[in-house]
Amino acid sequence: MQMRERTKELLTLLARAGGYVTAEELATQLGVSSKTVYRWIERINDAHTEPLIVTSRGKGVKLLSENAAAPVKPAEPNGHSEFSPLQRQNKVLLSLLFKAPYYVQRETLFAPYYVSDSVIQSDLTVIGNLLAADTLRLIRDHTQVAVSGKEENIRRAINHTLERLNLFSVTSISEFSAGAAGMDKFDQAFIVGEINRVERTIDGDIPYPYNINLFSHMYTLIMRARNGHWDAEDYQMTPVDVQTARDNAVLYELAKVIIGDFDRYLVTQLPLTEELNIFQYLLSIQLGGDASQLLPMAPEVSAFTKYVTAAVARQIDLELDAASLTDLERHIQPMLNRLRNDITVKNVWLAEIRRQYGDLFNVIAAALNAAAEHFHLHAISADEAGFVTLYFARCLEEQDRPQRVVIMCTSGQGTSELLRVKVNKYFPDLVVPAVISTTQYTAANMATWRPDVVLSTVRVQPIDHVPVLLVSALFGDLDRANLHHLLAEHVEASDEN
Amino acid sequence: MKIDVYPTTTIGFRPTLTAVGTWLAKQKVAPNSQQFMETVLTREQAGSTSIGGGLMVPHYMQPGLSPARLVAVPIHAAESWPGLDGQPIRLLLITCFDPDQPQPAFQALLRGLASPTAAAKLVRQPDAGLAQALANLMTMEENNGTN
C-alpha cells in the first residue's frame, strides 16, 4: 500500500477518534511501529500550510479539525512524483477514458507527473493493454492519444480504473469525493442532492457499498458528459425493460427525475440508456424496511437463494431460519441485478471477513459460483461473496446465542417485574429482551425480540409458533421445571432442524 | 405514588374488595365499588396476583388515573383465603394505576418483593409502619444506586 494511502488511513483513524489517541494505539491499528506513526504525522504536517495533527505529551495525538481545510502545499516541480507508476498510469487512463473519443496532447496528459519521454512510452503501452482487456483501443500518434470503443466498454473500463485507484475501498461518499479527480464542490453537492432524493423516496439511508456505487456512477456520468462524447444510440426499450419498469414503477419514475436533473445541471439531453442505467443502479441497491416493498421479489431470486443455501447446507451444518432467508433474498435480488448489469461492488471488509470466517467464506463463494453457473450468470466476485458470507456468519452466531425469554403480564409492570427477578435468579443464562404488557404482545414486537419462549402470568395465544408458558407470579418449582423442559425441547427442535 | 393503609377485618377476597372499592370511590379513585371490583377480578381471572408468603398484589388498572395509588390492606380477620402457595393471604397491596403510563415505583416494589425475606418482613410489619416500609422498598434500588 502506498504511503499516501497509509497516511490517509491514519487521518481516518484520528478523525474517528475525535480526540486524543496514543501513538501506540494507532500503531497497533495500522500494523506499524509508533515511530512510523510519528514519522507519518510529521510528513502530513509538513505537507500542509497549517499542522493538521497536534502531539501532546501524556495525551497522545489529535487531529485539529479547525486546520482540516488548510491548503496542501504546492508540490515542488523537482521531478519527484508522489504517485507510484501504477497510480500514475491509472490516473492518466482515467483522464483519457473521461475524454473519449477526443484526443489529448501527450504533454498535457503527463504534465503533472514530471516523467521522461521513455516513461511516457512505456506507460502508454501499459494503458493500451489495460484498455484492450475492456475491448477498447488506444489510438496514438507522436503528439496525442485517444481511447476508442463502445460507451458501455468505456464505462466498464472507468469502473475498473477507479477500482485500481482504490476509490471503491472507502466507506463514505466524502472519502470517495476526496479521491475523485476532476470533481468540484458543485458536482459533489449536486450528486449528494440526488442521493438525498433517492433516500427520501426509499425513506431510508442507502447503505454501504450501494451509496459509493451510485455516487461513482453519477460522478462518471458527469465526467463523461462534460469531457467526452458518445453517440446516443437509438435505443428502444425491450419488452423486458418495459416489464421491469412497470414492476418497479416507483424506482423507474425516480430514475427519470434524476436524469432530468442531470440534463438541467449539465445543460444537455442525456439518452434513454442513461435513464435505464440509473434505474439499474437503483434496482441494485439493497432496500431495507418498508422500502423493500418497492422491489417485488422475483421468483428466480428465491430459486437462486434456495440453490445457494442448499449447497451451503451440504457442506456445513447450518440452515437459515425464515427471517434470515428473507434477509438473504433481499440481498440476493439486487446482487443478481448487479451481475446482469455488470455493476461491481467493492467490499472493504473482505480481508477481515476472510480472516474471521475463512472456511465459511470459501464454502459460500463456491456455492455462489455453482449457483451462478447453474443459472447462467457471470462469475460472482469475492467482494460479493464476502457480503453473502456475513448473512451466514450471523446465523452461525445466532445458533450459539443464549436462549431468550420475553416476560409478560397484563400491565408489563406488575407481576412480570417480579418474575423477571426470579428468572434472572433461577435461569441466569437466559436473556430477557423485554418485559411487556399484553398490548405490546404483537407479531412485530416478537419479530424484534425473537424469544424462544414467552413466559406469562396471563393466558394468551402463541404468536408465530413461539410457545407461551403460563406461570404463576410465585414462579415455583413446577413453573421452573416447565420452563426448563420447554427450553430443552426448543434446543432439541433446533438441533433437528 | 401515593400510599394508603386500609386495615380490614372483613373475611374473604370479594367482600374485602367491595369494602376497599367503596372507600376508593369516596376518594374519587374509582367511579364506584362495583366497577372497581369487576376491574380487579377481570385481571385476577387472567392470572392470579398471589405472589406467595401471604401477599397478593391485585391491580386496578384505569386509563387516565393519576396519580397512581397503592392501597395496603392488612387482613386482620381470623380467617383468610389461601394464596397460590397455600398460605393464607395476610396483606393485599392493591395498585391503582394508568396501564399506559410507566410506573417505576410499582415496578421497584415488585422487584423488591421477589425477595422472600423482604416479602415476609412486610407481611409482619405493624400497620403503623407499613406505609414507610413500602416507600422504602420502592426507593431501595435508588438508595442502593441501582436501577
XYZ file of C-alpha atoms in Angstrom:
644
model
C 0.000 0.000 0.000
C 1.310 3.423 -0.897
C 2.443 5.972 1.627
C -0.355 8.364 0.631
C -2.984 5.723 1.410
C -1.369 4.816 4.709
C -1.326 8.433 5.836
C -4.947 8.716 4.709
C -5.727 5.706 6.898
C -4.003 7.421 9.797
C -6.100 10.564 9.243
C -9.270 8.477 9.093
C -8.428 6.814 12.417
C -7.740 10.173 14.012
C -10.951 11.652 12.642
C -12.913 8.695 14.009
C -11.235 9.001 17.430
C -12.484 12.584 17.646
C -9.913 13.441 20.347
C -6.556 12.376 21.671
C -5.363 8.861 20.923
C -1.980 7.376 21.711
C 0.566 6.689 19.008
C 0.777 3.097 20.297
C -2.947 2.554 19.686
C -2.633 3.992 16.205
C 0.450 1.871 15.545
C -1.444 -1.287 16.567
C -4.379 -0.458 14.331
C -2.161 0.404 11.390
C 0.213 -2.503 11.924
C 3.319 -0.290 12.103
C 5.611 0.982 14.850
C 4.878 4.110 16.920
C 7.994 5.615 15.406
C 6.470 5.214 11.940
C 3.258 6.831 13.149
C 5.228 9.881 14.339
C 7.110 9.969 11.033
C 3.826 9.957 9.092
C 2.422 12.705 11.309
C 5.464 14.810 10.556
C 5.022 14.151 6.873
C 1.308 15.077 6.961
C 2.005 18.301 8.872
C 4.849 19.162 6.515
C 2.548 18.798 3.546
C 0.075 21.373 4.839
C 0.377 25.095 5.413
C -1.033 24.597 8.964
C -0.321 21.499 11.085
C -3.190 19.015 10.878
C -2.156 16.877 13.821
C -1.047 18.050 17.240
C 1.055 15.957 19.627
C 0.689 16.355 23.373
C 2.903 14.666 25.955
C 0.937 12.206 28.078
C -2.204 12.587 25.969
C -1.175 11.360 22.550
C -2.047 12.839 19.195
C -5.150 14.577 17.921
C -6.497 15.781 14.605
C -7.026 19.543 14.559
C -10.344 19.739 12.773
C -10.043 23.545 12.505
C -6.983 23.038 10.274
C -8.526 20.272 8.199
C -9.258 22.771 5.453
C -5.648 24.021 5.407
C -4.407 24.027 1.843
C -1.924 21.427 0.790
C 1.468 22.937 -0.015
C 2.029 23.009 -3.737
C 4.202 20.169 -4.915
C 7.742 21.068 -5.788
C 8.326 20.671 -9.519
C 11.504 18.746 -8.868
C 10.704 15.777 -10.982
C 9.770 13.744 -7.912
C 6.242 12.403 -8.114
C 4.156 11.355 -5.105
C 2.421 8.745 -7.277
C 3.642 5.249 -7.932
C 3.916 4.203 -11.592
C 0.696 2.178 -11.273
C -1.209 5.101 -9.807
C 0.142 7.399 -12.493
C -0.828 5.030 -15.293
C -4.337 4.646 -13.940
C -4.818 8.357 -13.371
C -3.760 9.048 -16.943
C -6.016 6.269 -18.163
C -8.955 7.735 -16.255
C -8.412 11.153 -17.868
C -8.325 9.515 -21.275
C -11.465 7.495 -20.618
C -13.374 10.568 -19.458
C -12.341 12.408 -22.632
C -13.004 9.560 -25.057
C -13.191 9.693 -28.039
C -11.386 13.047 -28.056
C -7.629 13.273 -28.482
C -5.497 14.612 -25.654
C -1.992 16.026 -26.023
C 0.513 13.604 -24.514
C 2.360 16.508 -22.974
C -0.779 17.778 -21.215
C -1.708 14.302 -20.083
C 1.607 13.591 -18.366
C 2.481 17.171 -17.285
C 1.502 16.670 -13.608
C 3.859 13.696 -13.251
C 7.207 15.065 -14.440
C 8.207 11.900 -16.270
C 10.567 11.358 -19.177
C 9.539 10.511 -22.712
C 10.608 6.910 -22.316
C 8.402 6.571 -19.215
C 5.500 8.045 -21.185
C 6.057 5.494 -23.946
C 6.121 2.636 -21.501
C 3.028 3.960 -19.634
C 1.096 4.196 -22.895
C 1.922 0.580 -23.669
C 0.570 -0.469 -20.266
C -2.530 1.705 -20.769
C -3.086 0.163 -24.194
C -3.064 -3.305 -22.621
C -5.441 -2.282 -19.859
C -7.848 -0.873 -22.440
C -7.640 -3.995 -24.552
C -8.828 -6.012 -21.549
C -12.057 -3.987 -21.718
C -12.325 -4.282 -25.521
C -11.128 -0.732 -26.094
C -8.342 0.658 -28.225
C -5.689 3.271 -27.540
C -5.102 5.413 -30.585
C -1.786 7.248 -30.507
C 0.395 9.336 -32.728
C 3.504 11.365 -31.978
C 1.774 14.102 -30.005
C -1.639 12.941 -28.933
C -3.640 9.929 -27.730
C -7.287 8.909 -27.521
C -9.475 5.983 -26.483
C -11.801 4.386 -28.964
C -14.589 1.906 -28.348
C -18.158 1.360 -27.276
C -19.573 3.519 -24.481
C -20.543 0.509 -22.344
C -16.937 -0.702 -22.520
C -15.669 2.759 -21.627
C -17.917 2.814 -18.541
C -16.698 -0.634 -17.564
C -13.083 0.448 -18.009
C -13.741 3.552 -15.874
C -15.077 1.332 -13.098
C -12.069 -0.951 -13.338
C -9.738 2.049 -13.241
C -11.486 3.561 -10.221
C -11.179 0.178 -8.567
C -7.435 0.016 -9.294
C -7.123 3.512 -7.851
C -8.722 2.100 -4.680
C -11.560 4.581 -4.920
C -14.067 1.890 -4.063
C -12.072 0.952 -0.974
C -13.812 3.627 1.026
C -16.915 3.540 3.139
C -18.113 7.112 2.822
C -19.058 9.406 -0.006
C -16.770 12.144 1.321
C -13.793 9.755 1.142
C -14.709 8.840 -2.427
C -15.087 12.515 -3.356
C -11.690 13.345 -1.894
C -10.022 10.938 -4.313
C -12.204 11.586 -7.367
C -10.207 13.513 -9.947
C -11.827 16.467 -11.690
C -14.826 16.762 -9.411
C -15.500 20.164 -7.872
C -17.605 21.069 -4.856
C -20.605 21.924 -7.054
C -20.545 18.472 -8.644
C -20.239 16.908 -5.229
C -23.164 18.954 -3.855
C -25.257 18.092 -6.910
C -24.632 14.347 -6.586
C -25.236 14.415 -2.829
C -28.511 16.200 -3.578
C -29.522 13.425 -5.984
C -28.571 10.744 -3.469
C -30.675 12.543 -0.878
C -33.527 12.478 -3.366
C -33.186 8.697 -3.633
C -33.067 8.369 0.145
C -36.196 10.456 0.514
C -38.005 8.214 -1.971
C -36.927 4.984 -0.340
C -37.418 6.604 3.073
C -34.076 5.443 4.427
C -30.327 5.653 4.017
C -28.610 3.966 1.097
C -26.289 1.541 2.866
C -22.637 0.904 2.044
C -21.481 -0.120 -0.598
C -24.504 0.938 -2.667
C -24.023 4.601 -1.754
C -20.464 4.532 -3.140
C -21.616 2.692 -6.255
C -24.376 5.127 -7.036
C -22.120 8.091 -6.307
C -19.364 6.756 -8.567
C -21.862 6.128 -11.364
C -23.137 9.702 -11.131
C -19.580 11.025 -10.950
C -18.675 9.059 -14.099
C -21.762 10.357 -15.859
C -20.841 13.975 -15.108
C -17.224 13.490 -16.168
C -18.178 11.742 -19.388
C -20.868 14.258 -20.295
C -18.608 17.205 -19.538
C -15.321 15.966 -21.053
C -16.121 13.350 -23.623
C -18.750 12.398 -26.101
C -20.726 9.338 -27.057
C -23.251 8.749 -29.748
C -26.711 8.482 -28.325
C -27.867 5.117 -29.519
C -31.339 4.988 -30.861
C -32.227 2.584 -28.086
C -35.760 1.314 -27.738
C -36.888 -0.278 -24.524
C -37.139 -4.048 -24.849
C -40.229 -5.886 -23.556
C -38.110 -6.931 -20.534
C -37.170 -3.282 -19.868
C -40.807 -2.269 -20.098
C -41.924 -5.034 -17.752
C -39.151 -4.261 -15.230
C -40.068 -0.566 -15.317
C -43.706 -1.473 -14.762
C -42.875 -3.840 -11.884
C -40.689 -1.220 -10.226
C -42.628 1.896 -11.169
C -41.506 3.972 -8.178
C -37.812 3.452 -8.899
C -38.241 3.922 -12.637
C -40.015 7.251 -12.132
C -37.214 8.217 -9.756
C -34.603 7.383 -12.417
C -36.433 9.623 -14.889
C -36.477 12.503 -12.408
C -32.763 12.059 -11.659
C -31.821 12.107 -15.342
C -33.997 15.216 -15.746
C -31.892 16.856 -13.017
C -28.687 15.790 -14.788
C -29.954 17.249 -18.060
C -30.531 20.605 -16.395
C -27.244 20.513 -14.443
C -25.139 19.546 -17.452
C -27.233 21.567 -19.917
C -27.590 18.571 -22.167
C -30.050 15.902 -23.133
C -28.880 12.518 -21.896
C -30.092 9.498 -23.870
C -32.664 6.955 -22.702
C -29.872 4.486 -21.955
C -28.722 6.739 -19.094
C -32.179 6.660 -17.607
C -32.059 2.865 -17.756
C -28.533 2.811 -16.314
C -29.612 4.839 -13.284
C -32.672 2.608 -12.998
C -30.432 -0.482 -12.907
C -28.296 1.090 -10.187
C -31.408 1.836 -8.149
C -32.526 -1.766 -8.597
C -29.095 -2.860 -7.420
C -29.428 -1.142 -4.067
C -30.492 -3.330 -1.222
C -33.508 -1.596 0.184
C -34.357 -2.268 3.799
C -37.520 -1.983 5.901
C -40.624 -0.590 4.210
C -38.569 0.422 1.177
C -38.102 -3.249 0.353
C -41.745 -3.212 -0.702
C -40.641 -1.077 -3.671
C -38.928 -4.117 -5.139
C -41.175 -7.126 -5.648
C -39.262 -10.369 -5.182
C -38.638 -12.127 -8.495
C -39.169 -15.941 -8.484
C -35.634 -16.528 -9.755
C -34.304 -14.802 -6.632
C -35.920 -17.413 -4.408
C -34.691 -20.195 -6.678
C -31.128 -18.838 -6.658
C -31.197 -18.334 -2.889
C -32.502 -21.862 -2.320
C -29.800 -23.281 -4.550
C -27.108 -21.444 -2.585
C -28.479 -22.335 0.860
C -28.838 -25.992 -0.146
C -25.255 -26.048 -1.442
C -24.048 -24.490 1.806
C -26.117 -26.904 3.913
C -24.410 -29.837 2.150
C -21.053 -28.531 3.378
C -21.801 -27.234 6.836
C -24.409 -27.849 9.485
C -26.245 -24.589 9.002
C -29.740 -23.878 7.872
C -31.187 -20.394 7.743
C -34.418 -19.635 9.568
C -37.274 -17.969 7.680
C -36.335 -14.422 8.743
C -32.678 -14.858 7.757
C -33.720 -16.413 4.462
C -35.855 -13.375 3.669
C -32.952 -11.080 4.566
C -30.673 -13.059 2.284
C -33.180 -12.921 -0.571
C -33.325 -9.145 -0.156
C -29.571 -9.101 -0.617
C -29.524 -11.600 -3.475
C -32.116 -9.728 -5.532
C -30.015 -6.579 -6.104
C -26.901 -8.738 -6.324
C -28.350 -10.615 -9.307
C -29.233 -7.298 -10.857
C -25.641 -6.119 -10.380
C -24.370 -9.291 -12.044
C -26.646 -8.845 -15.025
C -25.706 -5.203 -15.469
C -22.006 -5.593 -14.773
C -22.181 -3.381 -11.716
C -19.292 -4.200 -9.415
C -19.184 -3.542 -5.696
C -16.106 -3.328 -3.549
C -16.177 -4.862 -0.111
C -13.818 -3.054 2.228
C -14.385 -5.711 4.877
C -13.337 -8.560 2.594
C -9.911 -9.118 4.187
C -11.487 -9.137 7.637
C -14.281 -11.477 6.519
C -11.720 -13.879 5.072
C -9.670 -13.695 8.260
C -12.613 -14.293 10.595
C -14.734 -16.630 8.514
C -12.187 -18.149 6.134
C -13.753 -21.608 5.825
C -17.274 -20.287 5.704
C -16.268 -17.739 3.073
C -14.806 -20.488 0.867
C -17.974 -22.562 1.159
C -20.181 -19.552 0.350
C -18.006 -18.455 -2.583
C -18.114 -21.978 -4.037
C -21.882 -22.241 -3.508
C -22.480 -18.849 -5.131
C -20.401 -19.680 -8.152
C -22.050 -23.068 -8.543
C -25.396 -21.265 -8.472
C -24.151 -18.661 -10.948
C -23.145 -21.424 -13.333
C -26.448 -23.226 -12.841
C -28.433 -20.054 -13.569
C -26.118 -18.969 -16.442
C -24.881 -15.842 -14.705
C -21.466 -14.161 -14.607
C -18.991 -15.427 -12.018
C -19.539 -13.897 -8.598
C -16.698 -11.816 -7.195
C -15.052 -12.370 -3.836
C -16.387 -8.976 -2.773
C -19.971 -10.133 -3.351
C -19.261 -13.498 -1.707
C -17.954 -11.583 1.300
C -21.259 -9.770 1.753
C -23.226 -13.007 1.490
C -20.872 -14.665 3.983
C -21.939 -12.109 6.587
C -25.539 -13.347 6.417
C -24.493 -16.919 7.104
C -21.996 -15.820 9.753
C -24.780 -14.035 11.577
C -26.858 -17.223 11.552
C -23.948 -19.258 12.863
C -23.616 -16.813 15.713
C -27.365 -16.934 16.278
C -27.164 -20.706 16.645
C -24.839 -20.238 19.594
C -26.817 -17.424 21.081
C -28.267 -17.725 24.563
C -31.943 -18.566 24.778
C -34.330 -15.674 25.074
C -37.451 -15.289 27.140
C -39.955 -12.470 26.953
C -41.845 -11.952 30.202
C -45.399 -10.713 30.184
C -48.267 -9.703 32.414
C -51.310 -7.521 31.723
C -49.570 -4.244 32.505
C -45.943 -5.234 31.930
C -45.178 -3.509 35.183
C -46.529 -5.738 37.917
C -46.070 -9.459 38.334
C -43.832 -9.555 35.243
C -41.263 -7.392 37.052
C -41.265 -9.787 39.957
C -40.971 -12.666 37.537
C -38.012 -11.047 35.818
C -36.083 -11.025 39.108
C -36.909 -14.682 39.692
C -35.995 -15.722 36.137
C -32.665 -13.937 36.489
C -32.091 -15.774 39.749
C -33.025 -19.286 38.638
C -32.019 -19.048 34.955
C -29.030 -16.693 34.921
C -28.035 -17.727 31.366
C -31.346 -16.683 29.854
C -31.611 -13.361 28.090
C -34.743 -11.333 28.801
C -35.037 -8.925 25.861
C -38.291 -7.418 27.108
C -40.806 -7.333 29.928
C -44.097 -6.478 28.322
C -47.799 -5.858 28.716
C -50.405 -7.808 26.771
C -50.908 -4.787 24.490
C -47.233 -4.960 23.495
C -47.598 -8.639 22.599
C -47.677 -8.191 18.809
C -46.138 -10.025 15.863
C -43.938 -7.025 15.039
C -42.515 -6.839 18.548
C -42.000 -10.583 18.673
C -40.033 -10.397 15.421
C -37.810 -7.789 17.049
C -37.253 -9.609 20.357
C -37.084 -13.113 18.810
C -37.829 -15.012 22.020
C -37.624 -18.795 22.317
C -40.368 -18.779 24.931
C -42.883 -16.268 26.252
C -43.312 -16.502 29.984
C -46.639 -15.043 31.019
C -48.690 -14.659 34.151
C -51.809 -14.238 31.966
C -53.226 -16.574 29.362
C -52.520 -15.565 25.746
C -52.376 -17.293 22.371
C -48.936 -18.018 20.844
C -47.716 -15.742 18.060
C -45.566 -17.160 15.243
C -45.386 -20.558 16.991
C -43.347 -19.185 19.891
C -44.562 -21.230 22.883
C -46.197 -19.391 25.765
C -45.679 -20.798 29.234
C -48.340 -19.712 31.691
C -46.787 -19.408 35.121
C -47.861 -18.025 38.456
C -46.183 -14.968 39.884
C -44.740 -17.307 42.511
C -42.610 -18.954 39.835
C -42.499 -22.048 41.978
C -40.872 -25.446 41.432
C -43.446 -26.599 38.881
C -43.196 -23.374 36.838
C -39.404 -23.604 36.831
C -39.473 -27.258 35.801
C -41.901 -26.461 32.984
C -39.692 -23.661 31.703
C -36.628 -25.859 31.897
C -38.421 -28.582 29.945
C -39.716 -26.169 27.301
C -36.283 -24.636 26.725
C -34.701 -28.063 26.415
C -37.372 -29.057 23.882
C -36.624 -25.914 21.907
C -32.916 -26.749 21.746
C -33.699 -30.280 20.546
C -36.056 -28.953 17.877
C -33.390 -26.506 16.669
C -30.823 -29.294 16.513
C -33.170 -31.480 14.466
C -33.688 -28.633 12.003
C -47.094 7.005 44.107
C -49.452 7.812 46.986
C -49.601 5.097 49.658
C -52.650 4.426 51.856
C -53.055 1.815 54.551
C -56.572 0.402 54.910
C -56.633 -2.332 57.583
C -59.628 -4.635 57.498
C -61.221 -7.472 59.423
C -63.512 -8.358 56.535
C -63.456 -12.052 55.655
C -62.976 -13.135 52.019
C -61.486 -11.634 48.911
C -64.664 -10.264 47.288
C -66.056 -8.664 50.454
C -62.656 -7.081 51.059
C -62.597 -5.698 47.511
C -66.112 -4.319 47.987
C -65.036 -2.532 51.144
C -61.865 -1.125 49.569
C -63.796 -0.205 46.397
C -66.367 1.752 48.402
C -63.592 3.627 50.137
C -61.726 4.316 46.845
C -64.951 5.554 45.230
C -65.255 8.086 48.034
C -61.672 9.063 47.356
C -62.646 9.567 43.665
C -60.102 6.935 42.599
C -62.792 4.585 41.232
C -66.256 5.564 39.961
C -67.911 3.006 42.239
C -67.260 -0.140 44.189
C -68.778 -2.434 41.562
C -66.583 -1.131 38.726
C -63.522 -1.367 40.953
C -64.261 -4.975 41.880
C -65.001 -6.039 38.306
C -61.782 -4.498 37.029
C -59.687 -6.170 39.703
C -61.390 -9.543 39.258
C -61.015 -9.442 35.482
C -57.276 -9.170 35.983
C -57.310 -11.977 38.564
C -59.165 -14.228 36.134
C -56.353 -13.792 33.607
C -53.880 -14.988 36.250
C -53.677 -14.727 39.997
C -51.632 -11.925 41.533
C -50.854 -14.010 44.582
C -47.078 -13.847 44.961
C -46.671 -16.190 47.921
C -45.850 -15.702 51.584
C -49.336 -14.327 52.356
C -49.016 -11.495 49.822
C -51.220 -10.575 46.899
C -50.889 -7.613 44.552
C -54.265 -7.046 42.849
C -54.280 -4.418 40.088
C -56.866 -1.752 39.487
C -55.884 -0.549 36.032
C -57.753 2.510 34.906
C -56.656 4.556 31.859
C -56.068 8.186 32.790
C -55.833 7.523 36.533
C -53.359 9.948 38.071
C -51.640 9.957 40.438
C -51.116 6.247 40.947
C -52.200 4.892 44.362
C -51.073 1.951 46.394
C -53.563 0.721 48.970
C -52.057 -1.657 51.521
C -54.759 -3.780 53.099
C -53.556 -5.769 56.122
C -56.071 -8.555 56.738
C -56.748 -8.807 60.441
C -59.636 -11.250 60.131
C -59.246 -14.589 61.878
C -59.660 -16.409 58.565
C -58.347 -15.606 55.136
C -58.375 -17.194 51.704
C -55.318 -19.120 50.581
C -52.761 -17.824 48.114
C -51.247 -19.918 45.352
C -48.694 -21.368 47.751
C -51.459 -22.366 50.198
C -50.555 -19.725 52.746
C -53.421 -17.501 53.879
C -53.346 -14.018 52.391
C -52.398 -11.510 55.083
C -51.589 -8.440 53.067
C -53.173 -7.081 49.904
C -51.187 -4.481 48.003
C -53.785 -3.038 45.654
C -52.128 -0.940 42.980
C -54.326 1.590 41.194
C -52.685 2.996 38.097
C -52.917 4.012 34.466
C -51.575 0.992 32.498
C -50.441 3.266 29.688
C -48.067 5.179 31.929
C -44.781 3.811 33.269
C -44.907 3.086 36.978
C -41.292 2.846 38.110
C -42.179 2.876 41.829
C -44.588 0.000 41.368
C -42.021 -1.943 39.348
C -39.390 -1.348 42.022
C -41.800 -2.581 44.694
C -42.471 -5.802 42.778
C -38.769 -6.401 42.220
C -38.212 -5.871 45.956
C -40.936 -8.379 46.790
C -39.162 -11.030 44.732
C -37.045 -11.452 47.843
C -38.877 -13.849 50.200
C -37.171 -12.165 53.182
C -38.405 -8.709 52.158
C -41.884 -10.091 51.492
C -42.039 -11.873 54.869
C -40.825 -8.747 56.667
C -43.509 -6.667 55.009
C -46.284 -9.085 55.985
C -45.122 -8.968 59.631
C -44.932 -5.165 59.597
C -47.324 -3.412 62.048
C -49.925 -1.215 60.315
C -48.338 1.975 61.574
C -45.018 1.280 59.865
C -46.429 -0.243 56.691
C -46.523 2.900 54.536
C -42.925 3.713 55.365
C -41.808 0.119 54.766
C -43.471 0.171 51.335
C -41.921 3.542 50.493
C -38.540 2.119 51.491
C -38.996 -0.845 49.156
C -39.944 1.453 46.288
C -36.836 3.545 46.713
C -34.462 0.799 47.844
C -32.863 0.477 44.396
C -32.330 4.240 44.115
C -30.703 4.282 47.540
C -28.521 1.346 46.536
C -27.563 3.225 43.413
C -29.038 0.589 41.136
C -31.930 0.613 38.744
